[in-house]
Amino acid sequence: MTEPLLSIRDLEVSYGAVQVLFGVNLEVHQGEIVSIIGPNGAGKSTVIKAVIGLVPAQRGSVVFDGLDITNSPAHVIPSLGVTYVPQGRIVFAQMTVADNLEMGAFLQRDPRKRREAVQAVFEQFPRLHERRHQPAGKLSGGEQQMLAIGRALMLNPRLVILDEPSLGLSPKYVDLIFDQLLALKSQGRTLLMVEQNAARALELSDRGYALELGHNRFTGSGADLLANPDVRRMYLGGA
Ligand SMILES: Nc1ncnc2c1ncn2[C@@H]1O[C@H](COP(=O)(O)OP(=O)(O)O)[C@@H](O)[C@H]1O
Ligand SMILES: [Mg+2]
């Protein structure tokens, strides 16, 4: 296999005196969708926060595209080609949809390229185009999640990291967001996501990592994890 695009090795993280990751390993290859699943508090968000410089790693390494980015400050990560969709559909509520997207291209100094990037997001999400002049705060939850994802695409990233993209959305929008993630993959994007909706996430994932209390518990293809009785019992409500 080729070198992974992202490689996390033996990652340990503490909040103050409390250690929450105890040597987590994870790889994402070019063109994959990879999911991190696990119960609340397992450390899923902490893994991705350590990758993007929001929490420091005590031990271990994060390598992106052959470059050691362990403990790189958060502000350099987007310029390396890694963007982040935080949990909770965080958008600038007072700003229009179009201006929210522009904010995602803060590193792009060429206004023509910024406009092209906005157009590309509008093609991906026609609903955002329809609502481009409205304040983002007026959008439904699902539309705000599309906007948050669209904003993360503005820099044409090599890896998009999403924290709980389906959380709190109505079933219709859960379907729509997962369909959009698959569409992004088919366009060659690489995605790493954290999802509490483990069954849905594994269905569309090339690989999954099930965490338990800051440790890797199960790793495998999405299909293998879905078929694994222990994974089903522990992570999928026994279904
Ligand atoms: N900012 C923080 N300060 C202290 N403890 C935290 C902080 N963020 C998360 N934790 C703790 O770290 C553990 C892992 O949290 P998190 O990575 O958010 O888990 P998950 O995303 O899997 O729900 C939990 O026990 C949580 O309470
Ligand atoms: Mg979380």
Tab-separated table of C-alpha atoms and ligand atoms in Angstrom:
chain	number	residue	atom	x	y	z
A	1	MET	CA	0.000	0.000	0.000
A	2	THR	CA	1.092	3.566	-0.587
A	3	GLU	CA	2.055	5.850	2.279
A	4	PRO	CA	-0.933	7.028	4.279
A	5	LEU	CA	-2.014	10.632	3.825
A	6	LEU	CA	-2.484	10.923	7.586
A	7	SER	CA	-0.806	8.733	10.141
A	8	ILE	CA	-1.373	8.969	13.889
A	9	ARG	CA	1.019	6.893	16.004
A	10	ASP	CA	0.813	6.152	19.738
A	11	LEU	CA	-1.021	9.390	20.446
A	12	GLU	CA	-1.370	10.326	24.093
A	13	VAL	CA	-3.298	13.376	25.279
A	14	SER	CA	-4.193	14.664	28.732
A	15	TYR	CA	-6.432	17.459	29.901
A	16	GLY	CA	-4.573	18.774	32.932
A	17	ALA	CA	-3.790	15.765	35.094
A	18	VAL	CA	-6.389	13.550	33.394
A	19	GLN	CA	-5.097	11.384	30.579
A	20	VAL	CA	-7.762	10.656	27.951
A	21	LEU	CA	-5.810	9.101	25.032
A	22	PHE	CA	-3.468	6.189	25.745
A	23	GLY	CA	-1.611	5.502	22.520
A	24	VAL	CA	-4.132	5.799	19.700
A	25	ASN	CA	-3.145	4.689	16.188
A	26	LEU	CA	-4.973	5.654	13.020
A	27	GLU	CA	-4.312	5.967	9.301
A	28	VAL	CA	-6.157	7.685	6.515
A	29	HIS	CA	-5.221	6.960	2.913
A	30	GLN	CA	-5.781	9.213	-0.050
A	31	GLY	CA	-9.383	9.020	-1.289
A	32	GLU	CA	-10.773	7.200	1.738
A	33	ILE	CA	-13.597	7.916	4.123
A	34	VAL	CA	-12.438	6.883	7.590
A	35	SER	CA	-14.678	6.980	10.661
A	36	ILE	CA	-13.891	7.097	14.348
A	37	ILE	CA	-16.725	5.619	16.384
A	38	GLY	CA	-17.216	5.020	20.081
A	39	PRO	CA	-19.346	6.059	23.023
A	40	ASN	CA	-19.421	9.535	24.487
A	41	GLY	CA	-16.162	10.349	26.196
A	42	ALA	CA	-14.145	7.706	24.321
A	43	GLY	CA	-11.772	10.392	23.059
A	44	LYS	CA	-12.938	10.677	19.458
A	45	SER	CA	-12.992	14.472	19.315
A	46	THR	CA	-9.710	14.652	21.200
A	47	VAL	CA	-7.994	12.596	18.484
A	48	ILE	CA	-8.980	15.054	15.791
A	49	LYS	CA	-8.293	18.082	17.996
A	50	ALA	CA	-4.751	16.802	18.470
A	51	VAL	CA	-4.358	16.459	14.696
A	52	ILE	CA	-5.429	20.026	14.027
A	53	GLY	CA	-3.517	21.605	16.880
A	54	LEU	CA	-6.402	22.367	19.240
A	55	VAL	CA	-4.970	20.180	22.007
A	56	PRO	CA	-1.323	19.253	22.559
A	57	ALA	CA	-0.037	15.702	22.153
A	58	GLN	CA	2.000	14.502	25.140
A	59	ARG	CA	3.426	11.584	23.219
A	60	GLY	CA	3.188	10.062	19.787
A	61	SER	CA	3.208	11.580	16.347
A	62	VAL	CA	0.953	12.970	13.663
A	63	VAL	CA	2.326	12.794	10.122
A	64	PHE	CA	0.456	14.379	7.219
A	65	ASP	CA	1.661	13.731	3.686
A	66	GLY	CA	5.098	12.783	4.956
A	67	LEU	CA	5.432	15.882	7.123
A	68	ASP	CA	5.588	15.586	10.910
A	69	ILE	CA	2.890	17.993	12.080
A	70	THR	CA	2.808	16.840	15.710
A	71	ASN	CA	1.881	19.829	17.868
A	72	SER	CA	1.832	22.231	14.940
A	73	PRO	CA	-0.178	25.309	15.880
A	74	ALA	CA	-3.802	25.290	14.723
A	75	HIS	CA	-3.371	28.285	12.426
A	76	VAL	CA	-0.876	26.520	10.144
A	77	ILE	CA	-2.987	23.399	9.618
A	78	PRO	CA	-5.350	24.785	6.929
A	79	SER	CA	-2.407	25.989	4.864
A	80	LEU	CA	-1.102	22.410	4.864
A	81	GLY	CA	-4.357	21.234	3.262
A	82	VAL	CA	-6.309	20.005	6.278
A	83	THR	CA	-9.629	21.657	7.135
A	84	TYR	CA	-12.050	20.990	9.946
A	85	VAL	CA	-15.824	21.001	10.349
A	86	PRO	CA	-16.409	21.384	14.096
A	87	GLN	CA	-19.234	19.718	15.945
A	88	GLY	CA	-22.409	21.773	16.170
A	89	ARG	CA	-22.672	23.428	12.738
A	90	ILE	CA	-20.828	26.546	13.764
A	91	VAL	CA	-21.594	29.299	11.255
A	92	PHE	CA	-21.472	33.083	11.435
A	93	ALA	CA	-25.182	33.620	12.033
A	94	GLN	CA	-25.330	37.314	11.081
A	95	MET	CA	-23.360	36.878	7.878
A	96	THR	CA	-24.858	35.727	4.595
A	97	VAL	CA	-24.328	32.235	3.277
A	98	ALA	CA	-21.994	33.580	0.582
A	99	ASP	CA	-19.933	35.569	3.095
A	100	ASN	CA	-19.661	32.530	5.369
A	101	LEU	CA	-18.156	30.622	2.453
A	102	GLU	CA	-15.738	33.464	1.709
A	103	MET	CA	-14.534	33.210	5.299
A	104	GLY	CA	-13.454	29.653	4.527
A	105	ALA	CA	-11.052	30.984	1.897
A	106	PHE	CA	-9.244	33.361	4.218
A	107	LEU	CA	-5.900	32.098	2.955
A	108	GLN	CA	-6.805	32.667	-0.697
A	109	ARG	CA	-5.708	36.182	-1.622
A	110	ASP	CA	-6.863	36.065	-5.242
A	111	PRO	CA	-10.514	37.245	-5.298
A	112	ARG	CA	-11.168	35.487	-8.605
A	113	LYS	CA	-10.078	32.157	-7.113
A	114	ARG	CA	-12.229	32.834	-4.054
A	115	ARG	CA	-15.247	33.379	-6.290
A	116	GLU	CA	-14.507	30.181	-8.197
A	117	ALA	CA	-14.346	28.278	-4.932
A	118	VAL	CA	-17.703	29.720	-3.853
A	119	GLN	CA	-19.205	28.680	-7.211
A	120	ALA	CA	-17.851	25.143	-6.779
A	121	VAL	CA	-19.507	24.887	-3.367
A	122	PHE	CA	-22.778	26.189	-4.843
A	123	GLU	CA	-22.611	23.447	-7.477
A	124	GLN	CA	-22.072	20.899	-4.734
A	125	PHE	CA	-24.887	22.321	-2.603
A	126	PRO	CA	-27.528	23.996	-4.848
A	127	ARG	CA	-29.585	24.719	-1.735
A	128	LEU	CA	-26.831	27.038	-0.506
A	129	HIS	CA	-26.914	28.868	-3.818
A	130	GLU	CA	-30.658	29.433	-3.466
A	131	ARG	CA	-30.090	30.892	-0.013
A	132	ARG	CA	-26.817	32.689	-0.726
A	133	HIS	CA	-28.057	36.160	0.305
A	134	GLN	CA	-29.699	35.036	3.550
A	135	PRO	CA	-28.070	35.271	6.958
A	136	ALA	CA	-26.724	31.865	7.932
A	137	GLY	CA	-28.672	32.041	11.195
A	138	LYS	CA	-31.912	31.724	9.206
A	139	LEU	CA	-30.971	28.359	7.695
A	140	SER	CA	-32.267	25.031	8.976
A	141	GLY	CA	-29.857	22.821	10.917
A	142	GLY	CA	-29.184	20.642	7.887
A	143	GLU	CA	-28.507	23.650	5.690
A	144	GLN	CA	-26.133	25.053	8.284
A	145	GLN	CA	-24.261	21.762	8.277
A	146	MET	CA	-23.992	21.956	4.472
A	147	LEU	CA	-22.648	25.474	4.889
A	148	ALA	CA	-20.100	24.381	7.483
A	149	ILE	CA	-18.947	21.592	5.136
A	150	GLY	CA	-18.923	23.950	2.159
A	151	ARG	CA	-16.786	26.404	4.094
A	152	ALA	CA	-14.280	23.624	4.826
A	153	LEU	CA	-14.053	22.909	1.078
A	154	MET	CA	-13.175	26.477	0.116
A	155	LEU	CA	-9.421	25.944	0.365
A	156	ASN	CA	-9.604	22.806	-1.799
A	157	PRO	CA	-8.218	20.742	1.105
A	158	ARG	CA	-6.485	17.386	0.770
A	159	LEU	CA	-8.143	16.143	3.962
A	160	VAL	CA	-11.431	17.237	5.518
A	161	ILE	CA	-11.989	16.322	9.167
A	162	LEU	CA	-15.589	16.371	10.426
A	163	ASP	CA	-16.751	16.087	14.030
A	164	GLU	CA	-20.247	14.563	14.293
A	165	PRO	CA	-21.605	15.849	10.955
A	166	SER	CA	-25.026	14.224	11.463
A	167	LEU	CA	-25.556	15.050	15.139
A	168	GLY	CA	-28.899	16.666	15.882
A	169	LEU	CA	-30.151	16.652	12.289
A	170	SER	CA	-33.571	15.441	11.178
A	171	PRO	CA	-33.531	12.046	9.382
A	172	LYS	CA	-33.976	13.733	6.014
A	173	TYR	CA	-30.880	15.844	6.533
A	174	VAL	CA	-28.893	12.959	7.980
A	175	ASP	CA	-29.463	11.147	4.660
A	176	LEU	CA	-28.586	14.247	2.711
A	177	ILE	CA	-25.364	14.919	4.594
A	178	PHE	CA	-24.187	11.305	4.293
A	179	ASP	CA	-25.044	11.375	0.563
A	180	GLN	CA	-22.967	14.530	0.259
A	181	LEU	CA	-20.022	12.917	2.019
A	182	LEU	CA	-20.156	10.031	-0.455
A	183	ALA	CA	-20.349	12.523	-3.331
A	184	LEU	CA	-17.230	14.247	-2.007
A	185	LYS	CA	-15.422	10.917	-1.882
A	186	SER	CA	-16.455	10.156	-5.461
A	187	GLN	CA	-14.861	13.473	-6.430
A	188	GLY	CA	-11.614	12.250	-4.921
A	189	ARG	CA	-11.785	13.946	-1.538
A	190	THR	CA	-10.390	12.313	1.579
A	191	LEU	CA	-12.515	12.474	4.724
A	192	LEU	CA	-11.940	11.629	8.368
A	193	MET	CA	-15.012	11.854	10.561
A	194	VAL	CA	-16.153	11.255	14.074
A	195	GLU	CA	-19.708	9.916	14.216
A	196	GLN	CA	-22.041	8.821	16.988
A	197	ASN	CA	-24.244	7.369	14.238
A	198	ALA	CA	-21.837	4.448	13.974
A	199	ALA	CA	-23.916	2.221	11.710
A	200	ARG	CA	-24.473	4.898	9.091
A	201	ALA	CA	-20.882	6.051	9.267
A	202	LEU	CA	-19.457	2.534	8.840
A	203	GLU	CA	-21.754	1.880	5.869
A	204	LEU	CA	-19.982	4.522	3.869
A	205	SER	CA	-16.503	4.188	5.375
A	206	ASP	CA	-13.556	2.455	3.806
A	207	ARG	CA	-12.213	1.920	7.300
A	208	GLY	CA	-13.328	2.497	10.837
A	209	TYR	CA	-11.704	2.828	14.224
A	210	ALA	CA	-13.724	1.991	17.311
A	211	LEU	CA	-12.297	3.647	20.403
A	212	GLU	CA	-12.925	2.713	23.997
A	213	LEU	CA	-11.730	4.922	26.858
A	214	GLY	CA	-8.879	6.394	24.858
A	215	HIS	CA	-7.660	3.106	23.356
A	216	ASN	CA	-8.102	1.516	19.927
A	217	ARG	CA	-10.591	-1.296	20.425
A	218	PHE	CA	-11.536	-2.457	16.908
A	219	THR	CA	-10.129	-1.507	13.511
A	220	GLY	CA	-11.222	-2.755	10.127
A	221	SER	CA	-13.072	-2.036	6.935
A	222	GLY	CA	-16.488	-0.473	7.429
A	223	ALA	CA	-18.093	-3.716	6.214
A	224	ASP	CA	-16.000	-5.917	8.528
A	225	LEU	CA	-16.798	-3.801	11.563
A	226	LEU	CA	-20.502	-3.809	10.690
A	227	ALA	CA	-20.412	-7.603	10.476
A	228	ASN	CA	-18.465	-8.074	13.713
A	229	PRO	CA	-20.804	-9.299	16.496
A	230	ASP	CA	-18.692	-7.670	19.235
A	231	VAL	CA	-18.731	-4.334	17.422
A	232	ARG	CA	-22.466	-4.663	16.922
A	233	ARG	CA	-23.031	-5.414	20.578
A	234	MET	CA	-20.727	-2.717	21.930
A	235	TYR	CA	-21.093	0.091	19.396
A	236	LEU	CA	-24.241	-0.469	17.380
A	237	GLY	CA	-26.753	-1.065	20.126
A	238	GLY	CA	-26.670	-4.825	19.512
A	239	ALA	CA	-28.691	-4.387	16.341
B	1	LIG	N1	-11.529	20.610	27.395
B	1	LIG	C1	-11.558	19.533	28.197
B	1	LIG	N2	-11.140	19.584	29.470
B	1	LIG	C2	-11.158	18.504	30.267
B	1	LIG	N3	-11.580	17.287	29.887
B	1	LIG	C3	-12.027	17.166	28.621
B	1	LIG	C4	-12.047	18.270	27.721
B	1	LIG	N4	-12.547	17.847	26.526
B	1	LIG	C5	-12.826	16.538	26.703
B	1	LIG	N5	-12.526	16.135	27.940
B	1	LIG	C6	-12.674	14.759	28.471
B	1	LIG	O1	-11.878	13.914	27.663
B	1	LIG	C7	-12.544	12.677	27.440
B	1	LIG	C8	-12.678	12.474	25.935
B	1	LIG	O2	-13.529	13.488	25.412
B	1	LIG	P1	-13.860	13.623	23.866
B	1	LIG	O3	-12.610	13.492	23.086
B	1	LIG	O4	-14.661	14.859	23.709
B	1	LIG	O5	-14.744	12.315	23.642
B	1	LIG	P2	-15.804	11.972	22.500
B	1	LIG	O6	-15.615	12.934	21.378
B	1	LIG	O7	-15.484	10.554	22.131
B	1	LIG	O8	-17.148	12.076	23.139
B	1	LIG	C9	-13.865	12.764	28.184
B	1	LIG	O9	-13.696	12.142	29.427
B	1	LIG	C10	-14.092	14.239	28.335
B	1	LIG	O10	-14.834	14.514	29.495
B	2	MG	MG	-16.869	14.285	20.510
